[in-house]
Coordinates of C-alpha atoms in Angstrom, one line a residue:
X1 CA -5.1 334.8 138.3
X2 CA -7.6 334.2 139.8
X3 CA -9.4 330.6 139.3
X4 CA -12.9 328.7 139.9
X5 CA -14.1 325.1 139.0
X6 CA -13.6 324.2 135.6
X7 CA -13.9 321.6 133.2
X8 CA -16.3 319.6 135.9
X9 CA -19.6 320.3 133.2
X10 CA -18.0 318.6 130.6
X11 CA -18.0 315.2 132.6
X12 CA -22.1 315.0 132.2
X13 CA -22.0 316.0 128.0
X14 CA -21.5 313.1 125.3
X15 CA -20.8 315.1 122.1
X16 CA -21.4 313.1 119.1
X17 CA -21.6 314.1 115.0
X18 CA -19.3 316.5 113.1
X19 CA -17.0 318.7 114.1
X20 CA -16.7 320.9 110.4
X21 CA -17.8 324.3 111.1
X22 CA -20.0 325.3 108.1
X23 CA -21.2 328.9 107.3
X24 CA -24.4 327.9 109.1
X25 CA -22.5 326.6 112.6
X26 CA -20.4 330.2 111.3
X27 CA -23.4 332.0 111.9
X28 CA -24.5 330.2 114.9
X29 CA -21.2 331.1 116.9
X30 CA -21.5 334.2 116.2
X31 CA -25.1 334.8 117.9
X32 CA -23.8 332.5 120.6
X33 CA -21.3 335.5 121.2
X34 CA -23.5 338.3 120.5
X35 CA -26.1 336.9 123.2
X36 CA -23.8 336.7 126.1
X37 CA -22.6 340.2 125.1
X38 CA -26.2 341.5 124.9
X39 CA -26.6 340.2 128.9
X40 CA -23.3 341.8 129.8
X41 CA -21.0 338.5 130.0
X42 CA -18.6 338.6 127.1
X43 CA -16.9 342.1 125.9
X44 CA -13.7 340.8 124.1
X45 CA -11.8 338.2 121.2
X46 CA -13.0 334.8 120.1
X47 CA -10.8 332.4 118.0
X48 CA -11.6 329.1 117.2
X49 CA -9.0 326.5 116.1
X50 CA -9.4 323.7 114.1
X51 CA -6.9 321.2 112.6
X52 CA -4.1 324.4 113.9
X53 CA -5.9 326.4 111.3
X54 CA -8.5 329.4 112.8
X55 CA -11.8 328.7 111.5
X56 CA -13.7 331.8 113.6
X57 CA -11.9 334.6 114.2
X58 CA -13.7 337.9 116.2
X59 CA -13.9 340.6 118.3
X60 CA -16.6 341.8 120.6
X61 CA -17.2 345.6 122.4
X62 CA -14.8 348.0 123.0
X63 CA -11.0 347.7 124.3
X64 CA -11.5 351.0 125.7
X65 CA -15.1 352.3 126.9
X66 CA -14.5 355.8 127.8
X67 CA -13.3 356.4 124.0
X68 CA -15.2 354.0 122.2
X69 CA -12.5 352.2 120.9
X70 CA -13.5 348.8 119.7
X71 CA -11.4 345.4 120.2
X72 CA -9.7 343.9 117.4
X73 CA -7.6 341.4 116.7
X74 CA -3.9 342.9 117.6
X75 CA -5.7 344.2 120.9
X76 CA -3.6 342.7 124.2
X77 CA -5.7 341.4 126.7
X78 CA -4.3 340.7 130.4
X79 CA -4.4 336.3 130.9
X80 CA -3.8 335.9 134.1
X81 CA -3.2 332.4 135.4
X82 CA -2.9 331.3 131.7
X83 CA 0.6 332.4 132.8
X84 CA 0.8 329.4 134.8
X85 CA 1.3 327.4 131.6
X86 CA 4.6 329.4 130.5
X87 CA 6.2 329.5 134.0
X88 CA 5.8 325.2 134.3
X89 CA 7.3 325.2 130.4
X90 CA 10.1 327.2 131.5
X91 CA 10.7 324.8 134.2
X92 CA 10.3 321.8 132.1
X93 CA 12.5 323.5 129.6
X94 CA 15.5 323.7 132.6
X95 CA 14.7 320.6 133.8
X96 CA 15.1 319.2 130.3
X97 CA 18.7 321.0 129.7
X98 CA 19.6 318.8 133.2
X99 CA 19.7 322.1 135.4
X100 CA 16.8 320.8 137.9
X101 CA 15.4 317.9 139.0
X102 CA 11.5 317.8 139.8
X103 CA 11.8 316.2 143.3
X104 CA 14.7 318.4 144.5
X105 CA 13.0 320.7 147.4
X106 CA 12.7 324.3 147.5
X107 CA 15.5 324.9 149.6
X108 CA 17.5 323.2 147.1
X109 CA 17.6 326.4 144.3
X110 CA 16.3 328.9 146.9
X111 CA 18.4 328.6 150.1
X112 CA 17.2 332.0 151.7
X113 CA 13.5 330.1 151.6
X114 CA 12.2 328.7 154.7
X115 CA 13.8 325.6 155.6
X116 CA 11.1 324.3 157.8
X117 CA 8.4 323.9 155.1
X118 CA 10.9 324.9 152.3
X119 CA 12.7 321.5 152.4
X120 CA 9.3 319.0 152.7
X121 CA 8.2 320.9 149.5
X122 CA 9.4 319.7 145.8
X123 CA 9.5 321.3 142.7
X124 CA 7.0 319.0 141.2
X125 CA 4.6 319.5 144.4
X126 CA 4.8 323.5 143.4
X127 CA 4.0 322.8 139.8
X128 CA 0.8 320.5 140.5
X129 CA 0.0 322.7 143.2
X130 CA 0.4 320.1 146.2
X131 CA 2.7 322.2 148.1
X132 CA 0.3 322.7 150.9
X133 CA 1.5 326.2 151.4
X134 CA -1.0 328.9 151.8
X135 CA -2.2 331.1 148.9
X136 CA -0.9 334.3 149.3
X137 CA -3.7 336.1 147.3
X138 CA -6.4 334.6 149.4
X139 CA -4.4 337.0 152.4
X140 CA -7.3 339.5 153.4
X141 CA -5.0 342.5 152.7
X142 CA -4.2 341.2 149.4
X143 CA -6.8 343.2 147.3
X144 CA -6.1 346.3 149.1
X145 CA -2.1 346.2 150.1
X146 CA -0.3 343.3 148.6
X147 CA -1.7 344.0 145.0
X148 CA 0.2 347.0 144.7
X149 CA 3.6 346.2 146.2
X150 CA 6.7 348.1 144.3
X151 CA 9.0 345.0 145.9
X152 CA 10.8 343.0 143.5
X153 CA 9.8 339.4 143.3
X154 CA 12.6 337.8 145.8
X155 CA 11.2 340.7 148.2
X156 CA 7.8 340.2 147.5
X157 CA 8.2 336.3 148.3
X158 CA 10.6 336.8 151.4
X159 CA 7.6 338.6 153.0
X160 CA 5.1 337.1 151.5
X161 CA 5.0 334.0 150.6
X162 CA 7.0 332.3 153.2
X163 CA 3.8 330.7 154.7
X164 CA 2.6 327.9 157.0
X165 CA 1.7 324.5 155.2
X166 CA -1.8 323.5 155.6
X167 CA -1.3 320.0 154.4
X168 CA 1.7 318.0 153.9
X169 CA 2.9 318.0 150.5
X170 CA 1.9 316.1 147.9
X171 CA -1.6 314.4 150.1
X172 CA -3.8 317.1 148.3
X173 CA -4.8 319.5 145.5
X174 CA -5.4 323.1 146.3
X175 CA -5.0 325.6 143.7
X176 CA -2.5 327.9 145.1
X177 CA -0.8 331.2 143.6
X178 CA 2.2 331.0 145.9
X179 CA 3.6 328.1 144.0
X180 CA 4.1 329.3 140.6
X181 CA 4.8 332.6 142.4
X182 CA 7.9 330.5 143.5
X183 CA 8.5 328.9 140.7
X184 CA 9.1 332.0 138.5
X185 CA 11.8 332.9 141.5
X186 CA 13.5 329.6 140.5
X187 CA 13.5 330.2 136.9
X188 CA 15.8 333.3 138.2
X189 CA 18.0 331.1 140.1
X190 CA 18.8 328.6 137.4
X191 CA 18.8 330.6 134.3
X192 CA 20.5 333.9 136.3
X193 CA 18.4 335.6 134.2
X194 CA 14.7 338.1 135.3
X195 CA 11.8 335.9 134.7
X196 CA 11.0 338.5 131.9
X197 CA 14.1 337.9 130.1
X198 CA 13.5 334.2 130.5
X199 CA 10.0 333.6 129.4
X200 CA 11.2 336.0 126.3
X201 CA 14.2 333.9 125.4
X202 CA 13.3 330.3 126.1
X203 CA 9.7 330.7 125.0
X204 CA 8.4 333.7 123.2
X205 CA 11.2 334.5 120.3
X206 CA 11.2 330.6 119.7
X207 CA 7.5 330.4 119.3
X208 CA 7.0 333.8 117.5
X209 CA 4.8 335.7 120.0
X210 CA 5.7 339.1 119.4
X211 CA 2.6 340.5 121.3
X212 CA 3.2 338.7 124.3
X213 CA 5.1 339.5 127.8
X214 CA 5.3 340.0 131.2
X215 CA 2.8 343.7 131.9
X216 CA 3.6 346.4 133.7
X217 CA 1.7 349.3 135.4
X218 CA 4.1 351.4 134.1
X219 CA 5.2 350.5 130.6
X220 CA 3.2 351.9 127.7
X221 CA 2.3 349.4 126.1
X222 CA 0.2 349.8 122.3
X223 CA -3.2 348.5 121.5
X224 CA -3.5 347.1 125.4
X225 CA -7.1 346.6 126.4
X226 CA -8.3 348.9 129.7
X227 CA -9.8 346.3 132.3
X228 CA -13.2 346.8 133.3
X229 CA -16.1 345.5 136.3
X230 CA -19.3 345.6 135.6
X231 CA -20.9 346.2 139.4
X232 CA -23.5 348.1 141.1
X233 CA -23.3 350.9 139.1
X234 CA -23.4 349.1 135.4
X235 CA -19.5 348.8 133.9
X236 CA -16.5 350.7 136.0
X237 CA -12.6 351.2 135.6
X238 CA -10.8 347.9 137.4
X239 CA -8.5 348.8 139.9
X240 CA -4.7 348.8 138.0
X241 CA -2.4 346.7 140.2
X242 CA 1.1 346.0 140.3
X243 CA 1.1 342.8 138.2
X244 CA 5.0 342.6 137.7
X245 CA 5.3 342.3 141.7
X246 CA 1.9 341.0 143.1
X247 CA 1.3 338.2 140.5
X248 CA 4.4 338.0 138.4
X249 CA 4.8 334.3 137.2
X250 CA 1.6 333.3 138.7
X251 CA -0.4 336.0 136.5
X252 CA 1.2 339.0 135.4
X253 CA 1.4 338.0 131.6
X254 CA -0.2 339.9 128.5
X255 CA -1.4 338.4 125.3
X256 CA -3.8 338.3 121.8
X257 CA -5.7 335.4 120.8
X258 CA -3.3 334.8 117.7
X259 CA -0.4 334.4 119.7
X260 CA -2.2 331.8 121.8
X261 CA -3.0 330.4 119.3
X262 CA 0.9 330.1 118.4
X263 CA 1.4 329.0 121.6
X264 CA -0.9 326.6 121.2
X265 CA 0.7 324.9 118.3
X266 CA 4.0 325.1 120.2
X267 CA 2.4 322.8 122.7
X268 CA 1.2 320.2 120.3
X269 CA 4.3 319.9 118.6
X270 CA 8.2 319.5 119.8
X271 CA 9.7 323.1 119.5
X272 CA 9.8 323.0 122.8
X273 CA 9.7 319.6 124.7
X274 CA 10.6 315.9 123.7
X275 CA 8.4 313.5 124.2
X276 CA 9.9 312.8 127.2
X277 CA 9.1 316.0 128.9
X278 CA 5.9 316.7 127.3
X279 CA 4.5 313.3 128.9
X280 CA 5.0 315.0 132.0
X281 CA 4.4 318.4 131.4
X282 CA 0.9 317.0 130.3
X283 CA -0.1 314.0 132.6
X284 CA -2.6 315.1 135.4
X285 CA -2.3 314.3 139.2
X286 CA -4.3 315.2 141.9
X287 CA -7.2 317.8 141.1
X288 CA -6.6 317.0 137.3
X289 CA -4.0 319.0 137.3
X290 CA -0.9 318.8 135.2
X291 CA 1.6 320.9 134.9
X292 CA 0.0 324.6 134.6
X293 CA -2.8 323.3 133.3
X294 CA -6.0 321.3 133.7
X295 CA -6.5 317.7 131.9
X296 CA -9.9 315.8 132.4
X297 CA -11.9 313.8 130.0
X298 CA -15.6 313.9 129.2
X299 CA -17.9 311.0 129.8
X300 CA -17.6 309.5 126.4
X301 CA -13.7 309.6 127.0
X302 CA -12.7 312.5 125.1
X303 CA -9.7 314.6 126.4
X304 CA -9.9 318.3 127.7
X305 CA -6.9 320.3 128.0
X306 CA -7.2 323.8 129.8
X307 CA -7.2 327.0 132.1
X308 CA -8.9 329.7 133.1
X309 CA -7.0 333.5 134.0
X310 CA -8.7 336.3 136.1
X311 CA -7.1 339.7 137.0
X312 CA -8.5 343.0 137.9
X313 CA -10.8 344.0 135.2
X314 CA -9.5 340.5 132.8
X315 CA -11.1 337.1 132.4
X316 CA -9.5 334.3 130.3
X317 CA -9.9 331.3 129.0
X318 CA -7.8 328.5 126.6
X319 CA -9.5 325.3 126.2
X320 CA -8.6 322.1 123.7
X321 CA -10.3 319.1 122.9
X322 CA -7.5 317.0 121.8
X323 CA -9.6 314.0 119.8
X324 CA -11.5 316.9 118.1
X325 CA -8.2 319.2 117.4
X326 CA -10.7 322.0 118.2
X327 CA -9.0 325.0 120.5
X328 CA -11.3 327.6 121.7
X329 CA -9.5 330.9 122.8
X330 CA -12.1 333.3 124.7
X331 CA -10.3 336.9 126.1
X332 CA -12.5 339.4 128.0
X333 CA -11.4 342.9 129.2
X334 CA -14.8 343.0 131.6
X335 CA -14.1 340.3 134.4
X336 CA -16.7 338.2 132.6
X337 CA -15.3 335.3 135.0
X338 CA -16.5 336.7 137.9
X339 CA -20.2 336.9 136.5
X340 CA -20.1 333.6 134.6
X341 CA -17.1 331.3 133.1
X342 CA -16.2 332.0 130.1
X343 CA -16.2 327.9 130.3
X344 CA -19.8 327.9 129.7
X345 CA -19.0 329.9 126.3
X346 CA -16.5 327.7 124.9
X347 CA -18.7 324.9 126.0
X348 CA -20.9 326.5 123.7
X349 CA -18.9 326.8 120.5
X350 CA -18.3 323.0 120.9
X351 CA -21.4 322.2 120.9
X352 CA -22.3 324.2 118.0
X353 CA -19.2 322.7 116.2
X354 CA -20.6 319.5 117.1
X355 CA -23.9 319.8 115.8
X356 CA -25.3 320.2 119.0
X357 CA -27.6 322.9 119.5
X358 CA -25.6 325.4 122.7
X359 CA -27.7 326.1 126.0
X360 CA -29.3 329.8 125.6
X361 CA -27.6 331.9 128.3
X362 CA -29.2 333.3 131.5
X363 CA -29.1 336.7 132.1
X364 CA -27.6 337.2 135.5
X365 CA -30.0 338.7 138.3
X366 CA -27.1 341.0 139.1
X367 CA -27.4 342.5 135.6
X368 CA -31.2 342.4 135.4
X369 CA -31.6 344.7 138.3
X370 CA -28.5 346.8 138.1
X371 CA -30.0 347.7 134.5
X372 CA -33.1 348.5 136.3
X373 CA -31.7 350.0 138.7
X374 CA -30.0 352.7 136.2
X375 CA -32.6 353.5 134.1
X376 CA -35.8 353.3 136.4
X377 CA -34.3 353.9 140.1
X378 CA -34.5 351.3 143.1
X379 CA -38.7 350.9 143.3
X380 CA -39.0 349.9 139.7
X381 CA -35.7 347.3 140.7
X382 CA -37.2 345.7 143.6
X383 CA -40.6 345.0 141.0
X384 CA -38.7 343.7 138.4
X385 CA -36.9 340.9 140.8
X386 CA -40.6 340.1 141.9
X387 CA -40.9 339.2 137.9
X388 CA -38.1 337.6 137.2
X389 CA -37.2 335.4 140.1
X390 CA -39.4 332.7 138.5
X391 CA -38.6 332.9 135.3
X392 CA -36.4 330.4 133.5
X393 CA -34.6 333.2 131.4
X394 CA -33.0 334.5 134.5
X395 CA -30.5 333.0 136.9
X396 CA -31.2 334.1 140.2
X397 CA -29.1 331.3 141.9
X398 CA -27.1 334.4 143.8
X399 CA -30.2 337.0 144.2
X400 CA -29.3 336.9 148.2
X401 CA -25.6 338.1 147.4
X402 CA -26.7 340.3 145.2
X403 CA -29.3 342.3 146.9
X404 CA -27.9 342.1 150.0
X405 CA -24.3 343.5 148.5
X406 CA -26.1 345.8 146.9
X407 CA -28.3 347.0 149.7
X408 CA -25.3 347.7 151.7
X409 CA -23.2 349.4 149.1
X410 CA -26.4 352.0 149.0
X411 CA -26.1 351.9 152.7
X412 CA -21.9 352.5 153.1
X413 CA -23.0 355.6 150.4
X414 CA -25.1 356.8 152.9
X415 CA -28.3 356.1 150.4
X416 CA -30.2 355.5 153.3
X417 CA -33.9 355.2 152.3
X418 CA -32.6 353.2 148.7
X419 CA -30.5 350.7 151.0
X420 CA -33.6 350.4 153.2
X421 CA -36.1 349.1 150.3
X422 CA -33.3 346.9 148.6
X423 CA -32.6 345.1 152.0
X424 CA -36.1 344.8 153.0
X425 CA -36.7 342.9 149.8
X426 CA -33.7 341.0 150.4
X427 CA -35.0 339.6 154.3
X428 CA -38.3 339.1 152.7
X429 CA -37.1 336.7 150.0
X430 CA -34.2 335.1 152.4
X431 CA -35.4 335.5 156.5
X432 CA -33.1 332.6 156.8
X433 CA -30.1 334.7 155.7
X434 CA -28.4 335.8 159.0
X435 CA -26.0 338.2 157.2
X436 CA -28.9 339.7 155.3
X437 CA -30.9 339.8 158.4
X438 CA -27.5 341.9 159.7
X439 CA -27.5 344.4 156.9
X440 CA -31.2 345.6 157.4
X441 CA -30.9 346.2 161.0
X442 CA -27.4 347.8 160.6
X443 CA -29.7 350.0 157.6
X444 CA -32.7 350.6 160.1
X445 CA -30.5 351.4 162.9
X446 CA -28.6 353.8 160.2
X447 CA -31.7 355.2 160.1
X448 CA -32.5 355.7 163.8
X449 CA -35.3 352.7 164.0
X450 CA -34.1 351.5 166.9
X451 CA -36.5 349.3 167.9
X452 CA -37.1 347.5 164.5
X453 CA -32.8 346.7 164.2
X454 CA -33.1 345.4 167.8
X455 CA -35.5 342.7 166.7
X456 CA -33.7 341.7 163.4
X457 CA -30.7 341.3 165.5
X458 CA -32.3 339.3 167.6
X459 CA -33.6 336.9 164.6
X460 CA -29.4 336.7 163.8
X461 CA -28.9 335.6 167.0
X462 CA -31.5 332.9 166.9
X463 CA -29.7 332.1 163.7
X464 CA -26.0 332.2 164.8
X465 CA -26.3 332.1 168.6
X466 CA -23.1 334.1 169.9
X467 CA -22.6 336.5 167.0
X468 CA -20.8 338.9 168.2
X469 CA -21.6 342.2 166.0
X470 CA -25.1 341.4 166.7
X471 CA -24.2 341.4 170.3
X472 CA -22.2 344.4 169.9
X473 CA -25.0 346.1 168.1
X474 CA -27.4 345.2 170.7
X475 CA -25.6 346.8 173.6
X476 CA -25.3 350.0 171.7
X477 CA -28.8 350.5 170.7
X478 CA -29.8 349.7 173.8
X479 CA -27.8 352.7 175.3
X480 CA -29.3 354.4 172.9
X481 CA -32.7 354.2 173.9
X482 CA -31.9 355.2 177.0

């Protein structure tokens, strides 16, 4: 569900030259994919789409790590906000029978919603996420309560997601979960049937996805990939949410890359919409957003139709370039998203299919080390950043996140002296870095140097005059010294 600036790259490319892929461009792909796997940023399925016929078709690592259990084809990946896409069709779809209209509000098909915000917002302000309401995810006690909530949607959203508008509707774009979150509740309203039996119905019997639905923590569900995060600590189990409740028709949907693909095709074509409708459901308003998905064109004028999907342990991505008729379907089971987008990889496969030779990937410097880090212990990690930070094979763009995350993940596992020589290294490369500077003397006063965490509180003071931990932490090493 979870989503980060995409499609903004493709507006400094011109792609030129043919878009046949030949055994050579065959080959190429594949190596693409093999690379970003060998630096820890793909771990999934790959299918290419050209002309609605697949043209490169493959699967990468394991579905399950612990077992050793590969990915294949039939394996079911979590998409995320790719959900988006089916909960705006099955609006469209309602809309199109005559049972909604777009600029009806909120209130209109869910009168228990709040009417203060609930009647300024329309339907077609929730689908191009204009609403101005609050994301609901971003809520700090999201990750740790809200993401497992047993409360059935209308429950969920009563409590929820009945928020405060931060703009008024329809002056701006902010990508926001509580909108489709709402939208699925509607879907409910009109159809007087679960969003589940909706989406299955309307959409997914019509369009042949028999691998395709709404997950659930507890159903059992064959061939389903485990979600992974690769962290700290090299690659760990992902925490399993409650999909069905905490992302439900903003994220909580399952999937392969062949029945995207069939979705895809159901898109192009009029099984679903008329004309009419899929004008709409494909014309882009603020943000470049249409309706569950993203539609920008490239510098030479070429159209890009897409979105991303993130969920605990899931990264996804669906991207077409119309003039081309090329459809990239990328589906991780590693959080590759959170490490690097997985739009850089279908970027990639254009390129090649293109004739264009692809970028070679960076390894990230949270990768570099943590591999360091496992095999050789801390001391050889804090050497091998000194070698790589300059070096034009790396991507060290979030080294100061990374070792000062690190460094106090060492720290809150009470690895003292370890946290100690990570954020050391970590002031020395950023002094500017007030929260940095804050970890090392929260790790030196950890380990009873008082006098050295006084003084690098005092340099986050200079920094951020006022701030109050440092203030706090001040007072207390001063009593005791005493």
């Amino acid at each position: 569900m979870k989503q980060g600036v995409v499609f903004l790259f493709l507006s400094v490319f011109y792609f030129t030259g043919s878009a046949q892929l030949s055994k050579e461009k065959i080959q190429k792909v594949d190596a693409l994919l093999r690379s970003y796997g060998a630096i820890k940023q793909f771990n999934g399925n790959v299918l290419v789409v050209q002309k609605g016929k697949p043209v490169f078709s493959k699967s990468y690592g394991y579905a399950d790590f612990e077992w050793s259990l590969p990915n294949d084809k039939d394996t079911k990946f979590r998409i995320g906000s790719i959900t988006k896409q089916f909960t705006a069709m099955l609006i469209m779809q309602l809309k199109q029978q005559g049972k909604l209209h777009l600029d009806s509000t909120v209130t209109t098909y869910l009168p228990w919603y709040r009417k203060e915000t609930g009647d300024s917002i329309t339907i077609r302000h929730l689908l191009m996420h204009t609403s101005g309401l609050k994301n609901y995810t971003e809520r700090p006690d999201f990750r740790y309560t809200l993401a497992f909530s047993n409360l059935d949607p209308r429950a969920f959203a009563e409590k929820y997601c009945q928020l405060d508008l931060e703009f008024k509707p329809g002056t701006k774009f902010k990508y926001c979960n509580t909108d489709y979150y709402l939208l699925g509740l509607i879907v409910e309203a009109i159809s007087g049937k679960t969003y589940a039996q909706a989406l299955q119905e309307m959409i997914l019997d019509k369009v042949g996805m028999k691998h395709t639905g709404m997950d659930s923590i507890a159903s059992l569900l064959p061939k389903r990939a485990k979600g992974y995060e690769y962290g700290f600590y090299g690659y760990e189990n992902a925490t399993p949410i409650n999909m069905a409740s905490s992302t439900y028709a903003a994220g909580a949907m399952y999937s392969t890359a062949g029945d995207l693909m069939r979705w895809q095709k159901a898109l192009e074509g009029a099984l679903l919409l008329n004309e009419v409708n899929k004008k709409i459901y494909f014309t882009p308003g603020l943000g470049n957003y249409a309706l569950g998905l993203y539609v920008t064109k490239t510098k030479d004028g070429k159209t890009v139709i897409g979105h991303p999907g993130g969920i605990n342990g899931f990264a996804s991505f669906m991207i077409r370039f119309v003039e081309d008729s090329i459809v990239v379907i990328l589906l991780d089971n590693t959080a590759a998203v959170r490490r690097v987008s997985l739009d850089n990889i279908s970027l990639g496969i254009y390129s090649i299919m293109m004739g264009i030779s692809p970028e070679t990937p960076k390894t990230p410097v949270a990768v570099a080390l943590t591999e360091t880090y496992l095999q050789k212990g801390v001391e050889a990690m804090t050497a091998r950043y000194q070698a790589i930070k300059l070096d034009m094979n790396y991507d060290v763009s979030k080294a100061n996140t990374h070792l000062n995350n690190f460094g106090y993940d060492l720290l809150t596992k009470r690895r003292v002296k370890e946290s100690l020589m990570v954020l050391k290294l970590a002031v020395q490369e950023f002094p500017e870095s007030a929260n940095t500077l804050d970890s090392y003397a929260e790790a030196l006063l950890a380990d009873g140097q008082y006098k050295p965490a006084m003084e690098y509180y005092e340099r986050v003071l200079k920094l951020e005059p006022g701030n109050k931990n440092a203030i706090d932490q001040l007072e207390k090493i001063k009593i005791l010294m005493n």
